[in-house]
XYZ file of C-alpha atoms in Angstrom:
529
model
C -69.802 80.374 40.601
C -71.979 77.163 40.159
C -73.020 76.248 43.829
C -73.693 72.536 43.387
C -71.107 71.617 40.941
C -67.644 70.434 41.914
C -65.965 71.397 38.283
C -66.979 72.766 34.775
C -65.265 71.947 31.571
C -66.076 72.642 27.962
C -67.840 69.246 26.262
C -65.401 67.738 23.963
C -66.980 66.118 20.724
C -66.760 62.569 22.718
C -68.646 64.362 25.464
C -71.424 65.612 23.113
C -72.301 61.771 22.008
C -71.706 60.112 25.436
C -73.509 62.601 27.778
C -77.079 63.574 27.599
C -78.085 67.106 27.326
C -79.690 68.621 30.450
C -83.392 68.198 29.995
C -85.164 71.798 30.227
C -88.683 70.919 29.615
C -89.798 73.807 31.623
C -92.729 76.515 31.177
C -91.879 79.968 30.523
C -92.170 82.542 33.517
C -94.888 84.951 33.622
C -93.114 88.269 33.352
C -96.294 90.655 33.779
C -96.697 88.887 37.511
C -92.982 89.632 38.287
C -93.316 93.099 37.008
C -96.552 93.591 39.484
C -94.502 92.708 42.249
C -91.554 95.221 41.667
C -90.843 98.640 43.402
C -91.371 101.436 40.718
C -87.546 101.836 40.951
C -86.606 98.417 40.120
C -89.243 97.942 37.540
C -87.849 100.883 35.682
C -84.365 99.237 35.940
C -85.654 96.115 34.547
C -87.337 97.760 31.601
C -83.896 99.525 31.053
C -82.047 96.251 30.871
C -84.623 94.022 29.064
C -84.609 96.568 26.247
C -81.196 96.029 25.527
C -82.311 92.462 24.534
C -83.965 93.747 21.555
C -81.272 96.134 20.659
C -79.709 95.514 16.942
C -76.013 94.707 17.157
C -75.241 95.701 13.461
C -77.681 96.541 10.489
C -78.900 93.662 8.374
C -76.901 93.193 5.485
C -74.446 90.468 3.883
C -71.665 91.725 6.556
C -73.947 90.211 9.069
C -72.981 86.803 7.258
C -69.339 87.002 8.252
C -70.176 86.987 11.995
C -71.545 83.666 11.856
C -69.565 81.460 13.883
C -68.628 77.786 12.807
C -70.148 76.171 15.548
C -73.234 74.385 15.223
C -75.630 72.469 17.370
C -75.221 68.518 17.099
C -78.344 66.706 15.628
C -79.392 65.004 18.808
C -79.161 68.308 20.864
C -80.963 70.246 18.253
C -83.658 67.662 18.478
C -83.985 67.810 22.288
C -83.945 71.522 22.292
C -86.311 72.090 19.563
C -88.884 69.445 21.404
C -88.465 71.497 24.816
C -89.405 74.946 22.833
C -86.011 76.356 23.293
C -85.041 77.043 19.661
C -87.366 76.935 16.381
C -86.794 77.158 12.910
C -85.684 80.575 12.038
C -88.795 83.307 10.704
C -88.489 85.077 7.324
C -87.028 88.413 9.294
C -83.478 89.333 8.196
C -80.692 87.882 10.731
C -79.860 90.302 13.106
C -77.182 88.595 15.303
C -75.476 85.263 15.582
C -74.948 83.005 18.901
C -72.279 80.578 19.517
C -73.528 77.410 20.994
C -71.501 74.810 23.036
C -72.192 72.862 25.774
C -70.320 72.495 29.145
C -69.719 69.042 31.578
C -70.563 69.566 35.338
C -69.351 67.162 37.667
C -72.486 66.525 40.011
C -72.823 64.021 43.081
C -75.025 62.123 40.762
C -72.548 62.003 37.869
C -71.712 64.120 34.854
C -74.265 66.363 33.241
C -73.890 68.422 30.264
C -75.433 71.914 29.817
C -75.949 73.827 26.797
C -74.693 77.477 26.660
C -75.158 80.009 24.124
C -73.041 83.076 23.529
C -74.129 85.934 21.548
C -70.627 87.434 21.390
C -71.758 90.458 19.023
C -74.348 91.625 21.793
C -72.135 91.149 24.595
C -69.365 93.272 22.920
C -71.483 95.974 21.648
C -74.535 96.422 23.890
C -74.041 99.505 26.169
C -74.660 97.653 29.159
C -73.103 98.611 32.699
C -74.254 95.880 35.695
C -75.822 96.937 38.523
C -76.264 93.304 40.235
C -76.089 93.742 44.222
C -74.044 90.835 44.454
C -72.146 91.448 47.541
C -68.617 90.304 49.124
C -69.017 86.999 50.506
C -68.548 88.244 54.052
C -72.161 89.642 53.779
C -73.751 86.398 53.757
C -72.271 85.129 56.748
C -73.941 86.552 59.549
C -77.236 84.632 59.161
C -75.255 81.693 60.495
C -76.121 83.245 64.212
C -79.985 82.525 63.220
C -81.707 79.063 64.321
C -82.271 78.034 60.727
C -82.746 78.632 57.003
C -84.415 77.369 54.113
C -82.582 77.241 50.764
C -84.294 77.087 47.216
C -83.056 77.505 43.775
C -84.893 78.504 40.552
C -84.794 75.429 38.131
C -83.407 75.956 34.475
C -83.720 79.537 35.349
C -82.278 81.061 32.036
C -84.723 79.021 29.944
C -87.969 80.264 31.516
C -87.349 83.727 30.203
C -89.164 83.918 27.042
C -87.474 86.161 24.136
C -90.154 88.509 22.399
C -90.910 87.118 19.019
C -89.609 90.111 17.235
C -86.103 89.928 19.258
C -85.344 86.535 18.397
C -83.732 87.191 14.702
C -80.973 88.619 16.958
C -79.833 85.118 18.473
C -79.525 82.723 15.605
C -77.143 79.945 14.757
C -77.230 76.582 12.601
C -77.990 73.018 13.302
C -75.568 70.201 12.376
C -77.627 69.809 8.913
C -77.371 73.240 7.989
C -80.745 74.464 9.577
C -81.164 78.145 10.436
C -82.781 78.230 13.935
C -83.322 81.083 16.449
C -83.644 81.045 20.295
C -86.967 81.199 22.072
C -85.705 81.797 25.413
C -82.978 84.359 27.269
C -79.368 83.212 26.199
C -77.589 81.672 29.109
C -74.234 83.474 27.960
C -76.108 87.126 27.631
C -74.135 89.695 29.717
C -77.206 90.852 30.967
C -78.723 87.709 31.489
C -77.592 87.513 35.736
C -78.942 90.844 36.461
C -82.220 90.035 34.823
C -82.294 86.910 36.700
C -81.349 88.422 39.997
C -84.261 90.936 39.515
C -86.873 87.898 38.643
C -85.548 85.871 41.664
C -85.601 88.785 44.217
C -89.326 89.294 43.071
C -90.377 85.804 43.921
C -88.482 85.766 47.204
C -89.942 89.361 47.667
C -86.531 90.708 48.933
C -87.380 94.040 50.461
C -85.193 96.443 48.317
C -86.318 95.037 44.712
C -90.272 94.178 45.804
C -92.974 96.601 46.203
C -93.685 97.316 49.799
C -97.360 95.881 49.778
C -95.668 92.679 49.062
C -92.859 92.896 51.716
C -91.309 90.026 53.651
C -91.881 89.322 57.268
C -89.230 91.443 59.223
C -88.385 88.496 61.190
C -86.562 86.888 58.205
C -83.604 87.606 56.074
C -83.523 86.932 52.566
C -80.504 86.576 50.171
C -80.554 85.946 46.637
C -77.869 85.154 44.587
C -78.799 85.021 40.722
C -81.474 82.156 41.064
C -80.429 80.985 44.452
C -82.605 82.020 47.512
C -81.804 81.746 51.258
C -84.424 82.441 53.905
C -82.995 83.017 57.340
C -84.572 83.399 60.783
C -86.393 81.377 63.186
C -87.076 77.760 62.193
C -90.860 78.725 61.851
C -90.520 82.058 60.490
C -87.997 80.478 57.484
C -90.697 77.639 56.790
C -93.537 80.149 56.853
C -91.910 82.199 54.505
C -90.317 79.372 52.232
C -94.147 78.477 51.542
C -95.007 81.926 50.372
C -92.037 81.759 48.037
C -93.195 78.685 46.558
C -96.779 80.099 46.441
C -95.106 83.011 44.462
C -93.333 80.704 42.242
C -96.729 78.920 41.246
C -98.197 82.003 40.247
C -95.731 82.845 37.788
C -95.053 79.530 36.287
C -91.426 78.611 38.198
C -90.532 75.693 39.884
C -87.646 74.999 42.074
C -84.787 72.529 41.732
C -83.827 69.243 43.740
C -81.026 71.116 45.952
C -84.177 72.276 48.485
C -83.424 72.756 52.203
C -86.301 73.632 54.458
C -85.647 74.906 57.819
C -82.257 73.178 57.989
C -79.266 73.966 60.457
C -76.752 73.085 58.086
C -76.350 73.314 54.433
C -74.409 74.923 51.678
C -74.917 78.362 50.234
C -72.348 79.675 47.645
C -69.598 77.397 48.373
C -70.017 77.811 52.167
C -70.650 75.436 54.706
C -73.222 76.733 57.511
C -73.657 75.637 60.824
C -76.611 77.216 62.642
C -76.467 75.001 65.703
C -72.675 75.915 66.329
C -73.143 79.685 64.522
C -70.220 78.563 62.073
C -69.082 78.916 58.786
C -66.365 76.742 56.644
C -65.642 75.934 52.954
C -67.681 73.391 51.431
C -66.218 70.031 50.572
C -66.457 70.708 46.966
C -64.646 73.829 47.299
C -61.918 72.113 49.413
C -61.516 69.616 46.558
C -61.544 71.872 43.879
C -58.551 73.601 45.510
C -56.844 70.507 46.071
C -56.971 69.592 42.589
C -55.472 72.983 41.339
C -52.043 73.028 39.780
C -49.299 74.084 41.943
C -48.168 77.830 41.407
C -44.724 77.002 40.823
C -45.869 75.180 37.427
C -49.024 77.364 36.501
C -49.811 79.470 33.802
C -51.311 82.829 34.158
C -54.622 81.869 33.762
C -54.486 79.033 36.403
C -52.581 81.291 38.479
C -55.738 83.772 38.373
C -58.117 80.811 39.338
C -56.045 79.736 42.354
C -55.845 83.389 43.768
C -59.616 84.101 43.057
C -60.098 80.487 45.454
C -57.383 81.877 47.888
C -59.110 85.367 48.298
C -62.568 83.694 48.612
C -61.265 81.294 51.231
C -59.668 84.151 53.253
C -63.022 85.951 53.353
C -64.611 82.719 54.831
C -62.059 82.184 57.596
C -61.768 85.784 58.259
C -58.205 85.903 57.183
C -56.372 89.325 56.781
C -54.667 89.506 53.728
C -51.625 91.636 55.146
C -49.384 88.917 55.172
C -50.254 87.736 51.706
C -49.317 91.377 50.266
C -46.414 90.027 48.056
C -48.251 86.981 46.844
C -51.166 89.352 45.499
C -48.737 91.891 44.323
C -47.019 89.110 42.062
C -50.685 87.986 41.087
C -51.573 91.462 40.082
C -48.126 92.302 38.132
C -49.062 89.024 36.036
C -52.568 89.852 35.221
C -51.483 93.518 34.572
C -48.855 92.168 31.857
C -51.576 90.068 30.587
C -54.191 92.984 30.188
C -51.547 94.982 28.427
C -50.878 92.352 26.046
C -47.340 91.744 26.994
C -48.147 87.954 27.851
C -50.772 85.295 26.956
C -52.965 83.449 29.225
C -50.976 80.216 28.594
C -47.633 82.086 29.581
C -45.940 80.577 32.518
C -46.674 82.515 35.991
C -43.264 82.499 36.824
C -43.946 83.621 40.255
C -41.166 84.395 42.768
C -40.554 81.172 45.326
C -41.856 83.675 48.037
C -45.180 83.510 46.541
C -44.991 79.787 45.844
C -44.195 79.080 49.420
C -47.384 81.157 50.505
C -49.341 78.976 47.907
C -48.469 75.952 49.778
C -49.220 77.576 53.010
C -52.698 78.620 52.089
C -53.332 75.297 50.650
C -52.556 73.701 53.862
C -55.129 76.123 55.675
C -57.818 75.545 53.047
C -57.203 71.521 53.521
C -57.670 71.670 57.666
C -60.824 73.904 56.695
C -61.465 74.823 60.292
C -64.831 76.354 61.205
C -64.904 80.008 61.995
C -67.642 81.114 64.768
C -69.727 83.916 63.670
C -70.095 86.398 66.755
C -73.100 88.311 67.343
C -72.804 92.059 66.242
C -73.108 94.145 69.398
C -73.984 97.776 69.874
C -70.380 99.438 68.934
C -68.693 102.155 69.908
C -67.474 104.353 66.888
C -64.074 106.393 66.164
C -64.537 108.781 63.535
C -60.739 109.636 62.003
C -59.551 112.120 59.287
C -56.185 113.194 58.006
C -55.283 116.228 56.217
C -51.909 117.929 54.916
C -51.457 119.683 58.341
C -52.111 116.743 60.726
C -54.471 114.172 62.193
C -57.664 114.018 64.119
C -60.208 111.912 65.684
C -63.314 111.395 67.540
C -64.478 108.692 69.817
C -68.255 108.131 70.708
C -68.718 105.476 73.281
C -71.637 103.520 73.302
C -72.856 105.678 76.055
C -72.841 108.908 74.170
C -69.569 109.937 76.021
C -67.027 111.740 73.607
C -63.106 112.140 73.452
C -61.108 113.797 70.821
C -57.527 113.463 69.907
C -55.195 114.715 67.121
C -52.124 116.681 66.151
C -49.586 117.558 63.433
C -47.663 115.262 61.336
C -44.343 114.309 62.965
C -43.509 112.496 59.762
C -45.644 113.487 56.277
C -46.996 110.700 54.121
C -46.541 110.861 50.353
C -50.088 109.062 49.902
C -53.342 110.691 51.216
C -54.555 107.023 51.896
C -51.289 106.243 53.946
C -52.135 109.183 56.017
C -55.660 107.996 56.384
C -54.370 104.705 57.681
C -51.912 106.382 59.969
C -54.470 108.537 61.669
C -56.642 105.439 62.304
C -53.505 103.769 63.873
C -52.757 107.229 65.883
C -56.320 107.486 67.174
C -56.597 103.945 68.387
C -53.364 104.233 70.491
C -54.511 107.685 71.831
C -57.912 106.117 72.938
C -56.156 102.469 73.789
C -57.537 102.837 77.571
C -61.143 102.837 76.734
C -61.492 100.909 73.465
C -64.195 98.564 74.150
C -64.325 94.857 72.514
C -66.255 95.602 69.505
C -66.250 99.091 67.687
C -66.551 100.868 64.206
C -64.034 103.232 62.696
C -65.503 105.696 60.507
C -63.227 107.096 57.716
C -63.826 109.314 54.708
C -61.824 107.618 52.015
C -63.604 104.822 50.470
C -60.775 103.006 49.087
C -59.220 102.819 52.833
C -62.441 101.589 54.158
C -62.266 98.590 51.439
C -58.931 97.699 51.932
C -59.037 97.959 55.878
C -62.052 95.226 55.543
C -60.043 93.201 53.362
C -57.163 93.415 55.142
C -54.895 94.216 52.221
C -54.252 97.351 50.048
C -52.343 97.703 46.550
C -49.734 100.342 48.120
C -47.342 98.744 50.425
C -46.853 101.701 52.555
C -50.684 101.603 53.485
C -50.785 97.604 53.974
C -47.813 98.179 56.351
C -50.123 100.813 58.332
C -53.087 98.249 58.299
C -50.552 95.531 59.589
C -49.914 97.676 62.461
C -53.527 98.572 62.865
C -54.463 94.832 63.300
C -51.567 93.833 65.255
C -52.635 96.737 67.915
C -56.237 95.715 67.595
C -55.218 91.973 68.242
C -53.322 92.807 70.995
C -55.860 94.225 72.950
C -58.644 91.757 71.925
C -60.717 94.329 69.936
C -62.775 93.453 66.790
C -63.414 96.440 64.680
C -65.158 96.994 61.306
C -64.392 99.793 59.083
C -67.127 102.090 57.432
C -67.527 105.125 55.500
C -68.470 108.737 56.410
C -68.694 111.467 54.010
C -66.334 114.469 54.342
C -68.995 116.903 54.852
C -70.145 114.722 57.767
C -66.894 113.803 59.336
C -66.371 115.461 62.917
C -62.616 114.978 63.143
C -62.128 117.094 59.978
C -61.848 120.647 61.860
C -59.219 118.695 64.302
C -57.189 117.373 61.463
C -56.843 120.949 60.099
C -56.152 122.593 63.153
C -59.131 124.135 64.169
C -61.592 124.213 67.027
C -63.754 120.912 67.398
C -67.565 121.816 67.284
C -69.549 119.162 69.007
C -72.828 120.112 67.069
C -70.481 118.627 63.914
C -71.528 115.172 66.139
C -75.117 115.737 66.231
C -75.234 116.482 62.304
C -73.323 113.130 61.425
C -75.395 111.350 63.936
C -78.579 112.718 62.332
C -77.992 111.132 58.708
C -76.593 107.810 57.756
C -73.756 107.759 60.394
C -74.542 105.068 63.037
C -72.968 106.765 65.908
C -74.903 108.074 68.890
C -75.956 111.346 69.739
C -73.147 112.638 72.038
C -73.453 113.999 76.050
C -70.229 116.069 75.841
C -67.039 116.139 74.721
C -63.411 116.054 76.280
C -59.727 115.761 74.906
């Protein structure tokens, strides 16, 4: 997702002649400096991923010629790229792989801009790469709105700063319009492992605690978020600007430079298509995001590809607004069915979506909500009480630990057995909240030992309708009592409600074992039923 672009489309031959290519005259990064700042574990991961860059996709032979694409670099573009040092004449080494060159047009606030993209199709298909990029759900990036201010920076022309080792360049070749064989000198923008490489590099420059060596740790008073090549530093205004200066010094040390979209100690800015307002501790969708949704095709006349884009935008907006997805279950289900048919080869991307009228009606309702773009106030995270629940074939069990350390327990056998364990786990949560209704605080955590339920509850929707129905009843109950709850995961071996759900005697020492490890509830004082 391009943070500063309103819309992106493939460039036409007319665009290639009318719109100049983005200039990328930037120096290469000092990767040795980057490596010196990484923790041992992150350095090991970087070297694993970087090793894939030089991996031969197929044996050099005449069969490699069949993989050469028909697309070539326009003469004017080739001249600019050669002058910038992005491409060079191919060496005498036998070609080991081909790239597909093309460009895209981005609509910027300053006008149209054309960016050059290189797609190493064979390497993307054959390299044994499994992504491990810590790009989290957008909801994770909202709490910094409660800070005083933030500084935002982005790495300029990030992919073109990473130099390819000379011995690997024969894997990334194509031809210019005049037939000249050329090879890349920089990391391909379209390589599937590229985002993770950039994420590590940018995190090293920003000194993200989980990535950088502890000797270079950031100030504990600031929070740093990195998304590929975008950086946000949130905290007090003085703290954010102080660490911003350090990041800029780090960038100078490794030959990096920041783009024009820099914000220093700002209280209002856009980050990841979200408008942050620190003065009012609020978030909303950026104007560009709203315009992109309004310009999309209506679902009653969309193709499956267009439907997928619309649905992804709606899910993103729901996370910003804090909208629970229970009410949109059938809209999501209809979209999933179409995408499942696409993945199985039953339909094409260009096939009509043919969504039911009820889903189309929800489309209009969601567009109206996004168009209004009401601000969402981000509330501070208080010290929460915890309810830990469990379900078994026998019944359900729950333990409630107040923020003072007092403990209550509840449980019983099923009156009506569930067919799905996830539905049973959700029902255990609902029954536990009902049992503890008289003592529920305004903010609490609900711990479950089912990761699928944890994810579905935090999203507000589940694939099985039976579980979604339970989730809707849970949230209706919480809303009626003004309770805010977040769901977390506890390992089954550390779940103190496990014995209760199986009809066994509750053991208070199980609570202390759970509190001593990764679970966030307090060590209990006493227990009562």
